[in-house]
């Protein structure tokens, strides 16, 4: 079965540079979530989108922005990168029409290293 | 306040022994509960989920968890540990507001 696809899988950027991560949800999933997992940390919720509109916002820095496009894929844009932004970034998706509780499925993650 | 707590950041068990990973939540209404496993340098894989149906939930790889409302717990168990079970386990909660909140995680070590 198709899963959540994230690209790139690995990314190395220098401080103050910009990075863009892409996420392709499972087909027919209408909700996308972004999480950040620092080294040895639990995943922290950043932001989510439902039907191309922002649905919830967590601990996402102002330097970061995200959007969901008409084909439901999402991009996370990170500017003025700092060393502390080095982390594993997960995208996840769910189908809001799936019933009382829609399981959230995670991608393999994108490793961002800021040097 | 709504929260999820995993007791023990590291748990070590011998191969073949019982695995018990603890998870408690704090919420005014029963949330939806999940256990995810993360192998080194990999993504998050769903082990099992509780969505207000049966309180005893069976998942993949022989794991199961029991929802106990009176104890606000959702502990993960496996009767017999295998070396391949070594990983990070996250209890996660949906407080019925769409997103998932993760516990701090428990690293499971399997001793030969």
mmCIF file of C-alpha atoms in Angstrom:
data_model
loop_
_atom_site.group_PDB
_atom_site.id
_atom_site.type_symbol
_atom_site.label_atom_id
_atom_site.label_comp_id
_atom_site.label_asym_id
_atom_site.label_seq_id
_atom_site.Cartn_x
_atom_site.Cartn_y
_atom_site.Cartn_z
ATOM 1 C CA UNK A 1 0.000 0.000 0.000
ATOM 2 C CA UNK A 2 1.125 3.543 -0.686
ATOM 3 C CA UNK A 3 2.613 5.385 2.259
ATOM 4 C CA UNK A 4 3.470 8.961 3.088
ATOM 5 C CA UNK A 5 6.369 10.054 0.917
ATOM 6 C CA UNK A 6 8.842 12.658 2.086
ATOM 7 C CA UNK A 7 11.651 14.280 0.183
ATOM 8 C CA UNK A 8 14.473 14.789 0.422
ATOM 9 C CA UNK A 9 15.368 12.093 2.912
ATOM 10 C CA UNK A 10 18.558 13.858 3.874
ATOM 11 C CA UNK A 11 19.491 17.509 3.602
ATOM 12 C CA UNK A 12 22.540 19.437 4.730
ATOM 13 C CA UNK A 13 22.351 23.216 4.904
ATOM 14 C CA UNK A 14 24.487 25.968 6.326
ATOM 15 C CA UNK A 15 23.354 28.435 8.970
ATOM 16 C CA UNK A 16 21.130 31.208 7.663
ATOM 17 C CA UNK A 17 20.257 29.222 4.550
ATOM 18 C CA UNK A 18 16.766 28.142 3.513
ATOM 19 C CA UNK A 19 15.433 24.618 3.216
ATOM 20 C CA UNK A 20 12.227 23.173 1.794
ATOM 21 C CA UNK A 21 10.839 19.773 2.706
ATOM 22 C CA UNK A 22 8.121 18.098 0.700
ATOM 23 C CA UNK A 23 5.438 15.679 1.750
ATOM 24 C CA UNK A 24 3.123 13.587 -0.374
ATOM 25 C CA UNK A 25 0.277 12.137 1.703
ATOM 26 C CA UNK A 26 -1.350 8.782 1.246
ATOM 27 C CA UNK A 27 -3.839 8.969 -1.674
ATOM 28 C CA UNK A 28 -7.270 10.273 -0.602
ATOM 29 C CA UNK A 29 -5.891 11.617 2.677
ATOM 30 C CA UNK A 30 -6.932 15.220 3.132
ATOM 31 C CA UNK A 31 -5.027 16.157 6.285
ATOM 32 C CA UNK A 32 -1.291 16.641 6.607
ATOM 33 C CA UNK A 33 0.752 17.108 9.773
ATOM 34 C CA UNK A 34 4.346 18.168 10.326
ATOM 35 C CA UNK A 35 6.404 17.108 13.315
ATOM 36 C CA UNK A 36 9.959 17.879 14.381
ATOM 37 C CA UNK A 37 12.029 15.335 16.304
ATOM 38 C CA UNK A 38 15.299 16.580 17.726
ATOM 39 C CA UNK A 39 18.097 14.162 18.668
ATOM 40 C CA UNK A 40 16.906 11.936 21.487
ATOM 41 C CA UNK A 41 13.615 13.804 21.712
ATOM 42 C CA UNK A 42 9.991 12.937 21.138
ATOM 43 C CA UNK A 43 8.290 14.274 18.008
ATOM 44 C CA UNK A 44 6.880 17.755 18.484
ATOM 45 C CA UNK A 45 3.849 18.906 16.547
ATOM 46 C CA UNK A 46 4.522 21.860 14.273
ATOM 47 C CA UNK A 47 1.500 22.475 12.090
ATOM 48 C CA UNK A 48 -1.339 20.742 10.265
ATOM 49 C CA UNK A 49 -3.491 21.356 7.221
ATOM 50 C CA UNK A 50 -6.936 20.160 6.278
ATOM 51 C CA UNK A 51 -8.217 20.658 2.766
ATOM 52 C CA UNK A 52 -5.399 23.115 2.038
ATOM 53 C CA UNK A 53 -6.211 25.304 5.024
ATOM 54 C CA UNK A 54 -4.145 25.472 8.200
ATOM 55 C CA UNK A 55 -6.064 23.533 10.825
ATOM 56 C CA UNK A 56 -3.795 23.658 13.853
ATOM 57 C CA UNK A 57 -0.514 25.182 14.884
ATOM 58 C CA UNK A 58 1.989 23.967 17.407
ATOM 59 C CA UNK A 59 5.518 24.944 18.266
ATOM 60 C CA UNK A 60 6.482 26.101 14.805
ATOM 61 C CA UNK A 61 9.033 28.931 14.721
ATOM 62 C CA UNK A 62 8.132 32.114 12.872
ATOM 63 C CA UNK A 63 11.021 31.371 10.507
ATOM 64 C CA UNK A 64 9.120 28.337 9.288
ATOM 65 C CA UNK A 65 6.101 28.305 7.040
ATOM 66 C CA UNK A 66 4.094 25.586 5.396
ATOM 67 C CA UNK A 67 1.280 25.108 2.988
ATOM 68 C CA UNK A 68 -0.826 22.406 1.435
ATOM 69 C CA UNK A 69 -1.410 22.479 -2.295
ATOM 70 C CA UNK A 70 -4.372 21.551 -4.467
ATOM 71 C CA UNK A 71 -3.002 18.034 -4.956
ATOM 72 C CA UNK A 72 -2.793 17.742 -1.127
ATOM 73 C CA UNK A 73 0.973 17.590 -1.014
ATOM 74 C CA UNK A 74 2.571 19.881 1.512
ATOM 75 C CA UNK A 75 5.813 21.801 1.806
ATOM 76 C CA UNK A 76 7.600 23.013 4.899
ATOM 77 C CA UNK A 77 9.791 26.034 4.274
ATOM 78 C CA UNK A 78 12.480 26.863 6.784
ATOM 79 C CA UNK A 79 14.448 30.088 6.532
ATOM 80 C CA UNK A 80 17.386 31.586 8.429
ATOM 81 C CA UNK A 81 18.339 28.110 9.535
ATOM 82 C CA UNK A 82 19.941 27.687 12.921
ATOM 83 C CA UNK A 83 22.025 24.828 14.283
ATOM 84 C CA UNK A 84 19.122 23.942 16.566
ATOM 85 C CA UNK A 85 16.925 23.249 13.561
ATOM 86 C CA UNK A 86 18.899 20.069 12.921
ATOM 87 C CA UNK A 87 16.323 17.349 13.400
ATOM 88 C CA UNK A 88 14.235 14.665 11.809
ATOM 89 C CA UNK A 89 11.135 16.174 10.278
ATOM 90 C CA UNK A 90 8.136 13.933 9.943
ATOM 91 C CA UNK A 91 5.162 14.416 7.758
ATOM 92 C CA UNK A 92 2.002 12.476 8.487
ATOM 93 C CA UNK A 93 -1.388 12.204 6.872
ATOM 94 C CA UNK A 94 -4.897 11.080 7.690
ATOM 95 C CA UNK A 95 -8.315 10.855 6.108
ATOM 96 C CA UNK A 96 -10.798 13.005 7.987
ATOM 97 C CA UNK A 97 -13.691 11.182 6.365
ATOM 98 C CA UNK A 98 -12.559 7.830 7.779
ATOM 99 C CA UNK A 99 -14.774 7.760 10.829
ATOM 100 C CA UNK A 100 -14.561 8.570 14.518
ATOM 101 C CA UNK A 101 -10.831 8.241 14.690
ATOM 102 C CA UNK A 102 -8.644 8.520 11.675
ATOM 103 C CA UNK A 103 -5.281 6.913 12.086
ATOM 104 C CA UNK A 104 -2.372 9.198 11.384
ATOM 105 C CA UNK A 105 0.298 7.583 9.252
ATOM 106 C CA UNK A 106 3.851 8.855 9.307
ATOM 107 C CA UNK A 107 6.435 9.103 6.581
ATOM 108 C CA UNK A 108 10.023 7.967 7.006
ATOM 109 C CA UNK A 109 11.104 11.505 7.812
ATOM 110 C CA UNK A 110 13.556 14.000 6.368
ATOM 111 C CA UNK A 111 16.859 14.436 8.131
ATOM 112 C CA UNK A 112 17.955 18.063 8.196
ATOM 113 C CA UNK A 113 21.470 18.855 9.327
ATOM 114 C CA UNK A 114 22.443 22.490 9.730
ATOM 115 C CA UNK A 115 26.177 23.141 9.812
ATOM 116 C CA UNK B 1 -4.219 19.902 31.631
ATOM 117 C CA UNK B 2 -4.061 17.263 28.954
ATOM 118 C CA UNK B 3 -0.839 15.272 28.908
ATOM 119 C CA UNK B 4 0.714 11.897 28.219
ATOM 120 C CA UNK B 5 3.425 10.378 30.377
ATOM 121 C CA UNK B 6 5.660 7.417 29.767
ATOM 122 C CA UNK B 7 7.246 5.994 32.881
ATOM 123 C CA UNK B 8 10.863 5.044 32.316
ATOM 124 C CA UNK B 9 12.986 6.461 29.534
ATOM 125 C CA UNK B 10 14.888 3.177 29.357
ATOM 126 C CA UNK B 11 13.628 -0.344 30.001
ATOM 127 C CA UNK B 12 15.775 -3.469 29.816
ATOM 128 C CA UNK B 13 14.383 -6.989 29.635
ATOM 129 C CA UNK B 14 15.928 -10.343 28.905
ATOM 130 C CA UNK B 15 15.147 -12.096 25.670
ATOM 131 C CA UNK B 16 12.035 -14.209 26.230
ATOM 132 C CA UNK B 17 10.863 -12.169 29.197
ATOM 133 C CA UNK B 18 7.721 -10.077 29.501
ATOM 134 C CA UNK B 19 7.822 -6.581 28.067
ATOM 135 C CA UNK B 20 5.855 -3.896 29.896
ATOM 136 C CA UNK B 21 6.025 -0.276 28.807
ATOM 137 C CA UNK B 22 3.904 2.161 30.768
ATOM 138 C CA UNK B 23 1.809 5.019 29.494
ATOM 139 C CA UNK B 24 -0.576 7.246 31.421
ATOM 140 C CA UNK B 25 -2.636 10.123 30.190
ATOM 141 C CA UNK B 26 -4.390 13.043 31.759
ATOM 142 C CA UNK B 27 -7.616 14.163 30.161
ATOM 143 C CA UNK B 28 -11.178 15.003 31.098
ATOM 144 C CA UNK B 29 -12.495 12.728 28.365
ATOM 145 C CA UNK B 30 -11.010 9.416 27.218
ATOM 146 C CA UNK B 31 -8.713 10.169 24.335
ATOM 147 C CA UNK B 32 -7.709 8.039 21.413
ATOM 148 C CA UNK B 33 -4.471 6.247 22.235
ATOM 149 C CA UNK B 34 -1.659 4.860 20.125
ATOM 150 C CA UNK B 35 1.663 3.147 20.429
ATOM 151 C CA UNK B 36 4.307 3.823 17.801
ATOM 152 C CA UNK B 37 7.694 2.140 17.430
ATOM 153 C CA UNK B 38 10.782 3.783 16.011
ATOM 154 C CA UNK B 39 13.771 1.691 15.038
ATOM 155 C CA UNK B 40 17.148 3.437 14.837
ATOM 156 C CA UNK B 41 17.293 6.009 12.060
ATOM 157 C CA UNK B 42 13.827 5.094 10.853
ATOM 158 C CA UNK B 43 10.353 6.557 10.879
ATOM 159 C CA UNK B 44 7.402 5.981 13.173
ATOM 160 C CA UNK B 45 5.477 2.752 12.722
ATOM 161 C CA UNK B 46 2.037 2.292 14.220
ATOM 162 C CA UNK B 47 1.924 -0.684 16.580
ATOM 163 C CA UNK B 48 -1.673 -0.446 17.720
ATOM 164 C CA UNK B 49 -4.443 1.984 18.556
ATOM 165 C CA UNK B 50 -7.380 2.336 20.946
ATOM 166 C CA UNK B 51 -10.441 4.124 19.617
ATOM 167 C CA UNK B 52 -13.116 3.326 22.242
ATOM 168 C CA UNK B 53 -13.967 -0.139 20.993
ATOM 169 C CA UNK B 54 -12.425 -3.133 22.782
ATOM 170 C CA UNK B 55 -10.266 -2.165 25.760
ATOM 171 C CA UNK B 56 -7.689 -4.844 24.965
ATOM 172 C CA UNK B 57 -6.048 -4.001 21.692
ATOM 173 C CA UNK B 58 -3.807 -6.342 19.761
ATOM 174 C CA UNK B 59 -1.158 -4.935 17.481
ATOM 175 C CA UNK B 60 1.626 -6.057 15.246
ATOM 176 C CA UNK B 61 4.674 -8.080 16.257
ATOM 177 C CA UNK B 62 2.843 -9.712 19.172
ATOM 178 C CA UNK B 63 2.279 -6.494 21.121
ATOM 179 C CA UNK B 64 -0.942 -5.610 22.854
ATOM 180 C CA UNK B 65 -2.177 -2.857 25.106
ATOM 181 C CA UNK B 66 -5.056 -2.511 27.522
ATOM 182 C CA UNK B 67 -6.980 0.683 28.052
ATOM 183 C CA UNK B 68 -7.903 1.154 31.709
ATOM 184 C CA UNK B 69 -10.079 4.187 32.209
ATOM 185 C CA UNK B 70 -9.962 3.970 36.000
ATOM 186 C CA UNK B 71 -6.187 4.119 35.911
ATOM 187 C CA UNK B 72 -5.974 6.431 32.870
ATOM 188 C CA UNK B 73 -3.423 4.017 31.477
ATOM 189 C CA UNK B 74 -2.611 2.328 28.198
ATOM 190 C CA UNK B 75 0.366 0.098 28.963
ATOM 191 C CA UNK B 76 2.043 -1.864 26.189
ATOM 192 C CA UNK B 77 2.927 -5.507 26.732
ATOM 193 C CA UNK B 78 4.444 -8.433 24.916
ATOM 194 C CA UNK B 79 4.650 -11.884 26.533
ATOM 195 C CA UNK B 80 8.086 -12.784 25.222
ATOM 196 C CA UNK B 81 10.692 -10.264 24.138
ATOM 197 C CA UNK B 82 12.742 -10.782 21.006
ATOM 198 C CA UNK B 83 16.026 -9.160 20.127
ATOM 199 C CA UNK B 84 14.336 -7.456 17.184
ATOM 200 C CA UNK B 85 12.038 -5.596 19.605
ATOM 201 C CA UNK B 86 14.862 -3.284 20.623
ATOM 202 C CA UNK B 87 13.678 0.179 19.629
ATOM 203 C CA UNK B 88 12.159 3.416 20.891
ATOM 204 C CA UNK B 89 8.491 3.185 21.770
ATOM 205 C CA UNK B 90 6.222 6.196 21.868
ATOM 206 C CA UNK B 91 2.825 6.374 23.449
ATOM 207 C CA UNK B 92 0.732 8.938 21.611
ATOM 208 C CA UNK B 93 -2.591 10.539 22.345
ATOM 209 C CA UNK B 94 -5.251 12.296 20.360
ATOM 210 C CA UNK B 95 -7.301 14.414 22.737
ATOM 211 C CA UNK B 96 -10.045 14.502 20.131
ATOM 212 C CA UNK B 97 -8.689 17.675 18.569
ATOM 213 C CA UNK B 98 -7.130 16.061 15.533
ATOM 214 C CA UNK B 99 -3.379 16.150 16.149
ATOM 215 C CA UNK B 100 -1.341 13.556 18.021
ATOM 216 C CA UNK B 101 0.767 14.365 21.053
ATOM 217 C CA UNK B 102 3.656 12.061 21.861
ATOM 218 C CA UNK B 103 5.059 10.925 25.158
ATOM 219 C CA UNK B 104 8.787 11.290 25.763
ATOM 220 C CA UNK B 105 9.444 7.762 24.574
ATOM 221 C CA UNK B 106 10.866 4.616 26.162
ATOM 222 C CA UNK B 107 13.981 2.968 24.824
ATOM 223 C CA UNK B 108 13.581 -0.809 25.049
ATOM 224 C CA UNK B 109 16.793 -2.790 25.433
ATOM 225 C CA UNK B 110 16.762 -6.557 25.009
ATOM 226 C CA UNK B 111 19.406 -8.478 26.940
ATOM 227 C CA UNK B 112 20.640 -11.772 25.471
#
